PDB file of C-alpha atoms in Angstrom:
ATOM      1  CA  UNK R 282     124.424 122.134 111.401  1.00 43.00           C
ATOM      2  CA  UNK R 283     123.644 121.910 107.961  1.00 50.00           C
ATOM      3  CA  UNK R 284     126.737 122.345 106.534  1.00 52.00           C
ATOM      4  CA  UNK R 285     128.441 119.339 108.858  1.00 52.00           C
ATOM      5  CA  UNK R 286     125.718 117.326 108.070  1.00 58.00           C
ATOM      6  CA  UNK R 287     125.915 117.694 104.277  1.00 52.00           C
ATOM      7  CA  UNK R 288     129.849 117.001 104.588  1.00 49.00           C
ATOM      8  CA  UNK R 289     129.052 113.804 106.898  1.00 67.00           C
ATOM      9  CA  UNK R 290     126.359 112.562 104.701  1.00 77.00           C
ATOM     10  CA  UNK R 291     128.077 109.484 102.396  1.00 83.00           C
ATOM     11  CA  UNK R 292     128.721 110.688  98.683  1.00 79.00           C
ATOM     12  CA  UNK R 293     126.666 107.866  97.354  1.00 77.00           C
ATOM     13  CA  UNK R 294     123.778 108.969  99.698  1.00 86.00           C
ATOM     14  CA  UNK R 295     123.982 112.364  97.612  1.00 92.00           C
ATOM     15  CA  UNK R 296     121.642 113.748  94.734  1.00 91.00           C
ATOM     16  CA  UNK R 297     123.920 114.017  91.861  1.00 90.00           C
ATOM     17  CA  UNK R 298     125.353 117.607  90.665  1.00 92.00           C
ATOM     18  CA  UNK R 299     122.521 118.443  87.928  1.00 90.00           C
ATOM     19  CA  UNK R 300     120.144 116.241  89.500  1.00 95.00           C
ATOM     20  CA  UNK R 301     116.913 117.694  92.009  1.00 96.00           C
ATOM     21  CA  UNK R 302     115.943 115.446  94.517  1.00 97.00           C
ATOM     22  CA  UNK R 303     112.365 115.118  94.782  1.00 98.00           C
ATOM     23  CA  UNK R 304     110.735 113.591  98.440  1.00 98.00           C
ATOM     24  CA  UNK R 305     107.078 112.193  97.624  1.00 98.00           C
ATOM     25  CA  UNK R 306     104.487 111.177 100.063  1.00 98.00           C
ATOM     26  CA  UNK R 307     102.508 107.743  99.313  1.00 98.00           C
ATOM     27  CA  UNK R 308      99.994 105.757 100.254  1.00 97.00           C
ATOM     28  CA  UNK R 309      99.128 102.145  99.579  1.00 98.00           C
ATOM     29  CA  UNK R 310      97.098  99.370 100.134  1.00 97.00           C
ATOM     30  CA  UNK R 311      99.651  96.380  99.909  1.00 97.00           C
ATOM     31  CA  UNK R 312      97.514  93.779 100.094  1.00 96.00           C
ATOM     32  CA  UNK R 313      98.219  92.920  96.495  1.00 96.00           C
ATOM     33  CA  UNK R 314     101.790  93.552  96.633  1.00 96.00           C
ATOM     34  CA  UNK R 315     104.870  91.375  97.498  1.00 95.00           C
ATOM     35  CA  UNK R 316     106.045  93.990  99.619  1.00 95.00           C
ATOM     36  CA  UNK R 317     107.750  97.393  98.544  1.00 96.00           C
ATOM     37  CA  UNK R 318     110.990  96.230  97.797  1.00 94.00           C
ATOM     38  CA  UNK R 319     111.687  95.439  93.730  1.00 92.00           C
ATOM     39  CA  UNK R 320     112.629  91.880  93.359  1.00 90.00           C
ATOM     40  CA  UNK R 321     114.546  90.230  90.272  1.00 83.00           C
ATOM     41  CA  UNK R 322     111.313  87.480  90.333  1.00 83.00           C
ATOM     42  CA  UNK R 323     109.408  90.052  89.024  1.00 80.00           C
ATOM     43  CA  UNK R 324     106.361  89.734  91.193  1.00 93.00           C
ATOM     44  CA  UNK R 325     104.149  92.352  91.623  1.00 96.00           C
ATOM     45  CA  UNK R 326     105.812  95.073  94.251  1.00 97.00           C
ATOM     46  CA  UNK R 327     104.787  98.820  95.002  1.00 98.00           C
ATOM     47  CA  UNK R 328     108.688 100.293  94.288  1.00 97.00           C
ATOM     48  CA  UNK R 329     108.536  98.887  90.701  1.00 96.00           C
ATOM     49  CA  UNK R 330     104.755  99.969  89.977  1.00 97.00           C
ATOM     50  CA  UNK R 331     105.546 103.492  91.740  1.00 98.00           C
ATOM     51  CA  UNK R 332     109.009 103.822  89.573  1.00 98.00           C
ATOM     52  CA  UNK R 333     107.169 102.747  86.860  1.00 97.00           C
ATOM     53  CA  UNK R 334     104.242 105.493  87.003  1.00 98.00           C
ATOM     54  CA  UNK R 335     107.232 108.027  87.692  1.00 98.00           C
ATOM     55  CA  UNK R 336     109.545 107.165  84.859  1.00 98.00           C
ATOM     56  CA  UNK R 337     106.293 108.135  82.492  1.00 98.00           C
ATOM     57  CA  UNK R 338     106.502 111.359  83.896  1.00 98.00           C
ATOM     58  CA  UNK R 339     109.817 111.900  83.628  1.00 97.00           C
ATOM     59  CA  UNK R 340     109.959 110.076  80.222  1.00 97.00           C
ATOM     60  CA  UNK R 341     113.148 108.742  81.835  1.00 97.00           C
ATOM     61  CA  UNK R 342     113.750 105.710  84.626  1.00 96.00           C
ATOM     62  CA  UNK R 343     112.904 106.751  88.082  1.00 97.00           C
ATOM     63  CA  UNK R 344     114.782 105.031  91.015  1.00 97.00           C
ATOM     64  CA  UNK R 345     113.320 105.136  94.199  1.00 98.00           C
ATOM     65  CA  UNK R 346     114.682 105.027  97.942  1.00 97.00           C
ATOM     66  CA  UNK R 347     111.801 104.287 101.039  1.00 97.00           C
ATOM     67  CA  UNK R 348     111.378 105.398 104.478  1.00 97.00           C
ATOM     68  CA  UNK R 349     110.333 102.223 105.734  1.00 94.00           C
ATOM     69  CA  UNK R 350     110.526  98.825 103.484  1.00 93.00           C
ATOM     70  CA  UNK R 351     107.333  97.076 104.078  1.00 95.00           C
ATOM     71  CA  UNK R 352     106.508  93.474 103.711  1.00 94.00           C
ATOM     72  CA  UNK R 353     103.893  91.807 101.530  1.00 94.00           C
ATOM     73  CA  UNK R 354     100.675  92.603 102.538  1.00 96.00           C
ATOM     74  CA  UNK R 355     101.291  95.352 104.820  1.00 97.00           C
ATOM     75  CA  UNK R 356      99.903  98.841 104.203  1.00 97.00           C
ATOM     76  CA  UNK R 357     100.906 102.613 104.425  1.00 97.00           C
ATOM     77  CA  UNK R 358      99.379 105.665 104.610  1.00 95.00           C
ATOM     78  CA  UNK R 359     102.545 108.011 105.374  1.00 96.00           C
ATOM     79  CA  UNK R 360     105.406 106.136 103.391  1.00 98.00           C
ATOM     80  CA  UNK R 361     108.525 108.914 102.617  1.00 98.00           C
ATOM     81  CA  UNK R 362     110.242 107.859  99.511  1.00 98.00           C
ATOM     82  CA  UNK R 363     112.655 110.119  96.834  1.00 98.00           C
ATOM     83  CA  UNK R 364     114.442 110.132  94.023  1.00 98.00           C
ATOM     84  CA  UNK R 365     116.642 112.013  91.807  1.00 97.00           C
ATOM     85  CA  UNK R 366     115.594 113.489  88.071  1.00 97.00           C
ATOM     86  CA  UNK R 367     116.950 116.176  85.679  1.00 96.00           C
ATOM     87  CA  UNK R 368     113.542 116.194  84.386  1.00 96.00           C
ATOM     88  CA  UNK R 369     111.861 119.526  84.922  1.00 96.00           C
ATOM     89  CA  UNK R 370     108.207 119.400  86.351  1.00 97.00           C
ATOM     90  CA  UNK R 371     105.990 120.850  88.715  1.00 97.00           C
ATOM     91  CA  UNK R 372     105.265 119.785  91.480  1.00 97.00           C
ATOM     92  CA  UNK R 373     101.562 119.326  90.425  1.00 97.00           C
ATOM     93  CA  UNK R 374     102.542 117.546  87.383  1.00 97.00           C
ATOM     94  CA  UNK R 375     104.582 114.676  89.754  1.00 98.00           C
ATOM     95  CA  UNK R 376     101.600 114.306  91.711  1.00 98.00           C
ATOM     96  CA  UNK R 377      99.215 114.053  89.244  1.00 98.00           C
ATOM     97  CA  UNK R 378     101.123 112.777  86.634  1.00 98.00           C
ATOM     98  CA  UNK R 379     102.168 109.670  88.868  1.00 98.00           C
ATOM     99  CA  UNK R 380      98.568 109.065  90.001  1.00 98.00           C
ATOM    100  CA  UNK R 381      97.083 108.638  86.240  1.00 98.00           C
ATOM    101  CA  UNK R 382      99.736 106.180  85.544  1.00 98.00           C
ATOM    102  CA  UNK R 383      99.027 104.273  89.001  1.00 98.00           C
ATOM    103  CA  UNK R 384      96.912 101.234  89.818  1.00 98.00           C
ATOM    104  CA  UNK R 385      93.756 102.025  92.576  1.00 97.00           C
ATOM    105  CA  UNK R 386      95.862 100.930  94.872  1.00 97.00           C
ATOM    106  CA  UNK R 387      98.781 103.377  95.299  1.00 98.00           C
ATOM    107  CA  UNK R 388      98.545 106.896  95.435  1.00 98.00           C
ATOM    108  CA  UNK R 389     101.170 110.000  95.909  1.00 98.00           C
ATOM    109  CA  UNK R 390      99.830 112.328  97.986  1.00 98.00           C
ATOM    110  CA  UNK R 391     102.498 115.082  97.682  1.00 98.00           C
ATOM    111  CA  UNK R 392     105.727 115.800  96.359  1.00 98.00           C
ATOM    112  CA  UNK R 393     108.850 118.413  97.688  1.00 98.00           C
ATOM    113  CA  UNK R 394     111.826 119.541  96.264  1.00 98.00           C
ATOM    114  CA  UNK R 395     114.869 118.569  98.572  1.00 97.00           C
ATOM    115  CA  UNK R 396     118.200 119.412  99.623  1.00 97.00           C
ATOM    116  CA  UNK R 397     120.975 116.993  97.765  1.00 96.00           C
ATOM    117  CA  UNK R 398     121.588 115.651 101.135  1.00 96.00           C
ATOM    118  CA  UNK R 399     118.052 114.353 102.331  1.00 97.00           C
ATOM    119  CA  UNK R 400     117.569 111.022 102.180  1.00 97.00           C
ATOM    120  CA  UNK R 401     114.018 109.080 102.712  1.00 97.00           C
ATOM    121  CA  UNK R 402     115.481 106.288 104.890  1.00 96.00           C
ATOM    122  CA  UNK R 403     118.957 107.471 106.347  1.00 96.00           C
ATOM    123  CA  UNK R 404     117.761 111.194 107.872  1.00 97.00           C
ATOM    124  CA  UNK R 405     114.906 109.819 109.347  1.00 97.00           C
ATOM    125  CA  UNK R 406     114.547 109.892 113.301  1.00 97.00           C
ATOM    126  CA  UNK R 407     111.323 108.264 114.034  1.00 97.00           C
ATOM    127  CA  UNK R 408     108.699 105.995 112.046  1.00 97.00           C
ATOM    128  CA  UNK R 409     105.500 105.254 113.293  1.00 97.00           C
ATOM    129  CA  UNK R 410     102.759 102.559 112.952  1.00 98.00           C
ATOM    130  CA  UNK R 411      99.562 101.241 113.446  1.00 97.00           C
ATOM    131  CA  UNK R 412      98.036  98.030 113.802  1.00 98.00           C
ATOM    132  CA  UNK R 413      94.277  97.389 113.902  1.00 98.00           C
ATOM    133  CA  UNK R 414      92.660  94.854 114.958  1.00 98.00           C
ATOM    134  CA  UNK R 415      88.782  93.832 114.407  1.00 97.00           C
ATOM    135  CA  UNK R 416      87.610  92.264 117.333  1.00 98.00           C
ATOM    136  CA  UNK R 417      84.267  90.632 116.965  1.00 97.00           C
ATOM    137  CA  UNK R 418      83.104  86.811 115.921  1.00 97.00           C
ATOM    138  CA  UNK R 419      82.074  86.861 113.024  1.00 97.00           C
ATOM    139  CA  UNK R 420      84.994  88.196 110.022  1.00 95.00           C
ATOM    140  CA  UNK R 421      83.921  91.194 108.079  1.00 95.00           C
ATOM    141  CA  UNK R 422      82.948  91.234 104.643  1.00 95.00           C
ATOM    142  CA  UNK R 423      84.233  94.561 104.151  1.00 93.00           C
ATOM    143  CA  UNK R 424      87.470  95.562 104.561  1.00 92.00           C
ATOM    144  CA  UNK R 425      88.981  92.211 105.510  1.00 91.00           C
ATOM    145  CA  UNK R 426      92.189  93.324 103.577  1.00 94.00           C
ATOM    146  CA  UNK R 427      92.862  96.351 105.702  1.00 96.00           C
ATOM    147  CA  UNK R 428      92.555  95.369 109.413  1.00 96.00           C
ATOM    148  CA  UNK R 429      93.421  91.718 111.161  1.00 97.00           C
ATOM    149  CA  UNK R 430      90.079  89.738 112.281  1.00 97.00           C
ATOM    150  CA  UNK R 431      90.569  88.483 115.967  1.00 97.00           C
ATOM    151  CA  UNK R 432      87.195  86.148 117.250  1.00 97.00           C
ATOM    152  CA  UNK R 433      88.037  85.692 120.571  1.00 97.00           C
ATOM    153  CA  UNK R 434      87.341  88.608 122.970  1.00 97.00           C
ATOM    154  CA  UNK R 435      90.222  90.622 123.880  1.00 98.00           C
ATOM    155  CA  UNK R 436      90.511  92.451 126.485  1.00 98.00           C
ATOM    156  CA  UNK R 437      92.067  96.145 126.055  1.00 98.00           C
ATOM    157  CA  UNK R 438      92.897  96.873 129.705  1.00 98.00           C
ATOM    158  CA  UNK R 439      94.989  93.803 129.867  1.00 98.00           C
ATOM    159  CA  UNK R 440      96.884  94.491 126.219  1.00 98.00           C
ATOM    160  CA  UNK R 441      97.513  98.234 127.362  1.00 98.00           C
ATOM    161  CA  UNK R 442      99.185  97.166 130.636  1.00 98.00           C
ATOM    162  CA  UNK R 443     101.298  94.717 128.808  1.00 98.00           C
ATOM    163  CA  UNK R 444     102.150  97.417 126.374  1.00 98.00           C
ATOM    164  CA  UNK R 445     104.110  99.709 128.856  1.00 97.00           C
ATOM    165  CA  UNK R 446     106.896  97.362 129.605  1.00 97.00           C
ATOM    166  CA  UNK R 447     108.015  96.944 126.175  1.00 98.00           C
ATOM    167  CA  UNK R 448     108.367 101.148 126.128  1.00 98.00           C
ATOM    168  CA  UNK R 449     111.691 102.788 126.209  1.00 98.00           C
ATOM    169  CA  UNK R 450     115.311 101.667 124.742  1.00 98.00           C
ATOM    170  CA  UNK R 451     115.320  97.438 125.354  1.00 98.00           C
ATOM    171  CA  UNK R 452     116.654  94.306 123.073  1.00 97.00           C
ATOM    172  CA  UNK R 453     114.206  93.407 120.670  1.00 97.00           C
ATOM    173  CA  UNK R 454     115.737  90.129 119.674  1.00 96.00           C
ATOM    174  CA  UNK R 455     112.941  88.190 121.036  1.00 96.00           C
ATOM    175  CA  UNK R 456     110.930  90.353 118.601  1.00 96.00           C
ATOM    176  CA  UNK R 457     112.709  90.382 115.206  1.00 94.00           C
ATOM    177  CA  UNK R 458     112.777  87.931 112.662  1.00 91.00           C
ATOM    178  CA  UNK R 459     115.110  85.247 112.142  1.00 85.00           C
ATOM    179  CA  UNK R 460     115.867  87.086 108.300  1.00 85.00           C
ATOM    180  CA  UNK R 461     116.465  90.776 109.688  1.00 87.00           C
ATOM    181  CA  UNK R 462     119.052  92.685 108.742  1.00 83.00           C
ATOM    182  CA  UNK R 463     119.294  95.161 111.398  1.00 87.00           C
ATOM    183  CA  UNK R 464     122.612  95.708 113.008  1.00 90.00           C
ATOM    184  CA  UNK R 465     121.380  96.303 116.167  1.00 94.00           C
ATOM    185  CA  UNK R 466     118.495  95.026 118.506  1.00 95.00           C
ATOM    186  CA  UNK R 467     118.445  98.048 120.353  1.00 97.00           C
ATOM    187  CA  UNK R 468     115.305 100.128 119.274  1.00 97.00           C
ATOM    188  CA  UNK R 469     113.565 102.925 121.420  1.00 98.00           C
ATOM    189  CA  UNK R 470     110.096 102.863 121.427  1.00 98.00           C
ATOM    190  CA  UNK R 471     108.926 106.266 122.186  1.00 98.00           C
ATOM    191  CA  UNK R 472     105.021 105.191 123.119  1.00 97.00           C
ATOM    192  CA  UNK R 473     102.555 102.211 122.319  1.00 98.00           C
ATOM    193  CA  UNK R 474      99.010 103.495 122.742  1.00 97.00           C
ATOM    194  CA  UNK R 475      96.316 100.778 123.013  1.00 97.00           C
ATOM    195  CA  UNK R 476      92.963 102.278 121.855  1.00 96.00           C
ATOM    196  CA  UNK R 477      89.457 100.869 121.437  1.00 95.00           C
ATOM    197  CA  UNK R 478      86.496 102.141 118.457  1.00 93.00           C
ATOM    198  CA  UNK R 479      83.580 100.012 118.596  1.00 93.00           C
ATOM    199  CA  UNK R 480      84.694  96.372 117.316  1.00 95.00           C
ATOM    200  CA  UNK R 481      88.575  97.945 116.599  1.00 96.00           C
ATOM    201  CA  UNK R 482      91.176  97.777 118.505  1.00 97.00           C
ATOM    202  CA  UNK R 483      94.356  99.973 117.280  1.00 97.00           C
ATOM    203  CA  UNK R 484      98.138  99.695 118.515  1.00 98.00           C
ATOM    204  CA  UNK R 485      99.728 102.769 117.868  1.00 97.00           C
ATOM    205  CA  UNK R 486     104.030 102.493 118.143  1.00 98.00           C
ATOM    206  CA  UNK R 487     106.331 105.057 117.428  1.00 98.00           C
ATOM    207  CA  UNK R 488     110.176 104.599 117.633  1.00 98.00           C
ATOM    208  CA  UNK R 489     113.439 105.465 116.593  1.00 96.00           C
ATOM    209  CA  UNK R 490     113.416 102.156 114.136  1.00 94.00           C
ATOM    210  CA  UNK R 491     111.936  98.881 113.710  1.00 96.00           C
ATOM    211  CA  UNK R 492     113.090  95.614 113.108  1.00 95.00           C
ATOM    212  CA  UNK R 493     111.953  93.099 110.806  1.00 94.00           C
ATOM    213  CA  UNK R 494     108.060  92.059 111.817  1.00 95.00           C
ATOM    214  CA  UNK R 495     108.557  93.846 115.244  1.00 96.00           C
ATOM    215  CA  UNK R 496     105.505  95.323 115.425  1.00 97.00           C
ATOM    216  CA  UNK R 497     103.783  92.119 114.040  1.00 97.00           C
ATOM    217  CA  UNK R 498     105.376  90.201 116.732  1.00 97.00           C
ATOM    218  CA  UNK R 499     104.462  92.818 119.598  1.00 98.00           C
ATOM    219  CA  UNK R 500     100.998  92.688 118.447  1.00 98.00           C
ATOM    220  CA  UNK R 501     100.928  88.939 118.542  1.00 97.00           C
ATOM    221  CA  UNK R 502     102.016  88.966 121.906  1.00 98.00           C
ATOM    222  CA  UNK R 503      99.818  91.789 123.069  1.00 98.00           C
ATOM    223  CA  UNK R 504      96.711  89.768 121.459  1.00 98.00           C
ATOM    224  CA  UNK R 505      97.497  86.714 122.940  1.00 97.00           C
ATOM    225  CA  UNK R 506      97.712  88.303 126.372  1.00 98.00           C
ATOM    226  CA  UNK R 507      94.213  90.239 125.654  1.00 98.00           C
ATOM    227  CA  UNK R 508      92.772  86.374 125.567  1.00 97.00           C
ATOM    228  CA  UNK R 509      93.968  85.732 128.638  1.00 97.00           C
ATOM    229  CA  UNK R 510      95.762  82.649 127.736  1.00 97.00           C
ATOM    230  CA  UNK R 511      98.980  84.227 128.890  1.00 97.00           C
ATOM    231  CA  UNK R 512      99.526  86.793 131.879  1.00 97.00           C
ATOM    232  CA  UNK R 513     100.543  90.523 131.556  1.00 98.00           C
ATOM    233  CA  UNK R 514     103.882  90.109 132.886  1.00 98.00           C
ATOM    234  CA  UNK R 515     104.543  87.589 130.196  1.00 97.00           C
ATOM    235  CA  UNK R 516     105.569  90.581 126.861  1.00 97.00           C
ATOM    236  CA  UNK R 517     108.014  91.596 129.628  1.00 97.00           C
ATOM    237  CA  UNK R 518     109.506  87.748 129.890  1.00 97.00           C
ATOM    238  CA  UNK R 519     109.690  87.606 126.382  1.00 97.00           C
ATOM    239  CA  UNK R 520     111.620  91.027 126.109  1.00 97.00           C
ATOM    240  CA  UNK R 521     113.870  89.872 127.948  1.00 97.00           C
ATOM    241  CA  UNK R 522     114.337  86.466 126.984  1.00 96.00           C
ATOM    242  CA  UNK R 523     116.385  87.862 124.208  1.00 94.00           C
ATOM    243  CA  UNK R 524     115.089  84.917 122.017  1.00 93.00           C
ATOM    244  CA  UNK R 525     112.363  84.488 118.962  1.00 92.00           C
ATOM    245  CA  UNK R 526     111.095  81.415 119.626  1.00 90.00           C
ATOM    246  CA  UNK R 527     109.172  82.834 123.060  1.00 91.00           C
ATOM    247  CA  UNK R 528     107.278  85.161 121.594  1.00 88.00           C
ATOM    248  CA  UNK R 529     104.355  83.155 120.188  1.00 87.00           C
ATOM    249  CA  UNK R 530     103.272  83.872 116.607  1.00 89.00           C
ATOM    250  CA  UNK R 531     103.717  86.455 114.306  1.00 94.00           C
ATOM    251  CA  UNK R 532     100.879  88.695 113.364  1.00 95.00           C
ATOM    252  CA  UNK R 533      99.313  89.078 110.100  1.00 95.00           C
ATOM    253  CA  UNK R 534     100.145  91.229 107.899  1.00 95.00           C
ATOM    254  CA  UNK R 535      96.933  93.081 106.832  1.00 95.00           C
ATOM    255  CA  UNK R 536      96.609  94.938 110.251  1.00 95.00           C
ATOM    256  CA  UNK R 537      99.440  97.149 110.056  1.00 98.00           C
ATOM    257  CA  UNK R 538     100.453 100.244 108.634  1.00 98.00           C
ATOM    258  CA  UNK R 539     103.113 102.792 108.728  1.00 98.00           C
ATOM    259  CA  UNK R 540     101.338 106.153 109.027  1.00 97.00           C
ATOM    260  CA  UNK R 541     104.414 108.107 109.480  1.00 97.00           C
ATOM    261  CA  UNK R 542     108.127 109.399 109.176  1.00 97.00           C
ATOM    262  CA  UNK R 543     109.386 112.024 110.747  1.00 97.00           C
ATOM    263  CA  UNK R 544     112.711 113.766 110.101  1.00 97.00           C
ATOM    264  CA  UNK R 545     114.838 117.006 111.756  1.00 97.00           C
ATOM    265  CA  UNK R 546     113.579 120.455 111.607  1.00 96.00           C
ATOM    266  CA  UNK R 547     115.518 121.488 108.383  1.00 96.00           C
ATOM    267  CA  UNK R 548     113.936 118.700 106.664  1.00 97.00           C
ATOM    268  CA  UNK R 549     110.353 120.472 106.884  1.00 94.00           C
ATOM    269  CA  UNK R 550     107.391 118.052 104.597  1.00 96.00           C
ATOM    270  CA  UNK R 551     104.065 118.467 104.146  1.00 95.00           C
ATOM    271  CA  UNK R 552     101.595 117.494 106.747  1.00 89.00           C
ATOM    272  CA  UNK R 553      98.517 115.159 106.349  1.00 87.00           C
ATOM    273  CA  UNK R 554      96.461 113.310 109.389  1.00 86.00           C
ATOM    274  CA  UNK R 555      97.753 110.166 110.447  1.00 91.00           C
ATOM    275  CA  UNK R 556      95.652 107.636 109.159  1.00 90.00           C
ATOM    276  CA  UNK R 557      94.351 104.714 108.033  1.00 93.00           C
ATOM    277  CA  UNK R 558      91.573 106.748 106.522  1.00 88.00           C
ATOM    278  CA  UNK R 559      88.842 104.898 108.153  1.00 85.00           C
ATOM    279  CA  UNK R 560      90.229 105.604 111.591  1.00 85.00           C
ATOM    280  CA  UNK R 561      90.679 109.474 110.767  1.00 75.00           C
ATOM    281  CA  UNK R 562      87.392 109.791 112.552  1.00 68.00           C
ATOM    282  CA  UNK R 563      88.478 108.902 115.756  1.00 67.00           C
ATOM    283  CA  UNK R 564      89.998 112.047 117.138  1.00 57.00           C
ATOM    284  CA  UNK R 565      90.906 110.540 120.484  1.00 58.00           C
ATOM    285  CA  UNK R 566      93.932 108.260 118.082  1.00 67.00           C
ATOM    286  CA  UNK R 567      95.630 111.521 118.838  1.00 58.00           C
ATOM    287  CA  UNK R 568      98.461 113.141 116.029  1.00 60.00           C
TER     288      UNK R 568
END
């Protein structure tokens, strides 16, 4: 299995011969951030402060590939990304040596050597998210960055029954944005858990792949159905309306993260909890 899948991996997907490929796990808050994609504007964006923090340690330039490219504003706490160096350091020394160099905001949490034929994006088989929700009148003072403030009451029950129709393999159009680049609608969603902690109300999705602001756009549909201004059978009309425009409005931003990627058995990575930290409390989340 290896074997075929090293000859049926691209050549330009491949680490270079001479070159290790190194897998790193990070974390961000991306509030600040134009997303994680670099962009020729030269706004602020996590890939260009993480390859710059890297390329100090390497005293060479880093290039980076993602797991999952997030948007502006949107968080992660299990982001896969790698890259390939003839530099020769520990693994320690990446870790460390890229958090010195790195803003409060971003932090690498690990780092792995890797077969020439991994790759952060292409070999993985599952992502996951959150999205959390504060649920209460009055906005928080604290942590207003990291969750997405809801006033009116929502009820869970209702949002959790919605939920199940929009598991399993369906057409997403109705919940992808008008600039994706996906080639295909078709995503399986493997679960979406609807869970409540005190004022906080967290979506949990895992699926094969995402489109562009799906999860923004379930969650905007799933909150507007915990008002009660629309009924629970409505996320399944929208499914399967096939079309954007029924699906209400898009979510913020500062709700969601992507808390992990998973890959095949001979890609083994380190393990951490599934986070956002301040919901690593909450043992009924589940792993």
């Amino acid at each position: 299995m290896d074997h075929l899948d090293i000859i049926e991996t691209p050549l330009a997907e491949l680490a270079p011969v001479g070159f290790k490929r190194i897998a790193l796990g990070v974390e961000y808050k991306g509030s600040r951030y134009r997303g994680w994609q670099r962009q020729a504007s030269g706004v602020l964006t996590v890939q260009q402060t993480l390859e710059e923090a890297l390329a100090k340690v390497a005293d060479s330039p880093v290039s980076l590939m993602c797991a999952g490219r997030t948007d502006a504003g949107v968080h992660a706490c299990g982001q896969v990304v790698h890259f390939d160096t003839q530099a020769e350091r520990s693994l320690k020394a990446w870790v460390m040596g890229a958090n010195i160099n790195l803003p409060h905001d971003v932090s690498v949490t690990w780092a792995q050597v890797m077969p020439a034929h991994f790759h952060a994006r292409f070999k993985a088989i599952a992502r996951r998210y959150r999205y959390v929700i504060y649920n209460d009148q009055i906005r928080p003072a604290h942590i207003n960055e990291e969750i997405t403030w809801n006033h009116r009451p929502l009820d869970v029950e209702r949002m959790r029954a919605a939920a199940q129709s929009l598991v399993g393999t369906h057409d997403f159009s109705a919940f992808r944005a008008g600039q994706c680049q996906a080639k295909s609608p078709i995503k399986q969603i493997h679960h979406l858990r609807v869970s409540q902690h005190g004022k906080m109300i967290v979506l949990d999705i895992r699926a094969n792949a995402f489109l562009h602001h799906m999860v923004r756009n379930i969650a905007g549909v799933l909150m507007t159905i915990g008002t009660g201004e629309r009924p629970i059978e409505w996320a399944a009309e929208v499914l399967e309306s096939r079309v954007r425009r029924t699906g209400g409005v898009t979510a913020h931003p500062y709700g969601l993260y992507l808390v992990q990627v998973e890959y095949r058995d001979e890609f083994p990575l380190p393990e951490r909890f599934i986070g956002p930290h301040f919901l690593t409390g909450f043992s009924e989340l589940g792993g």
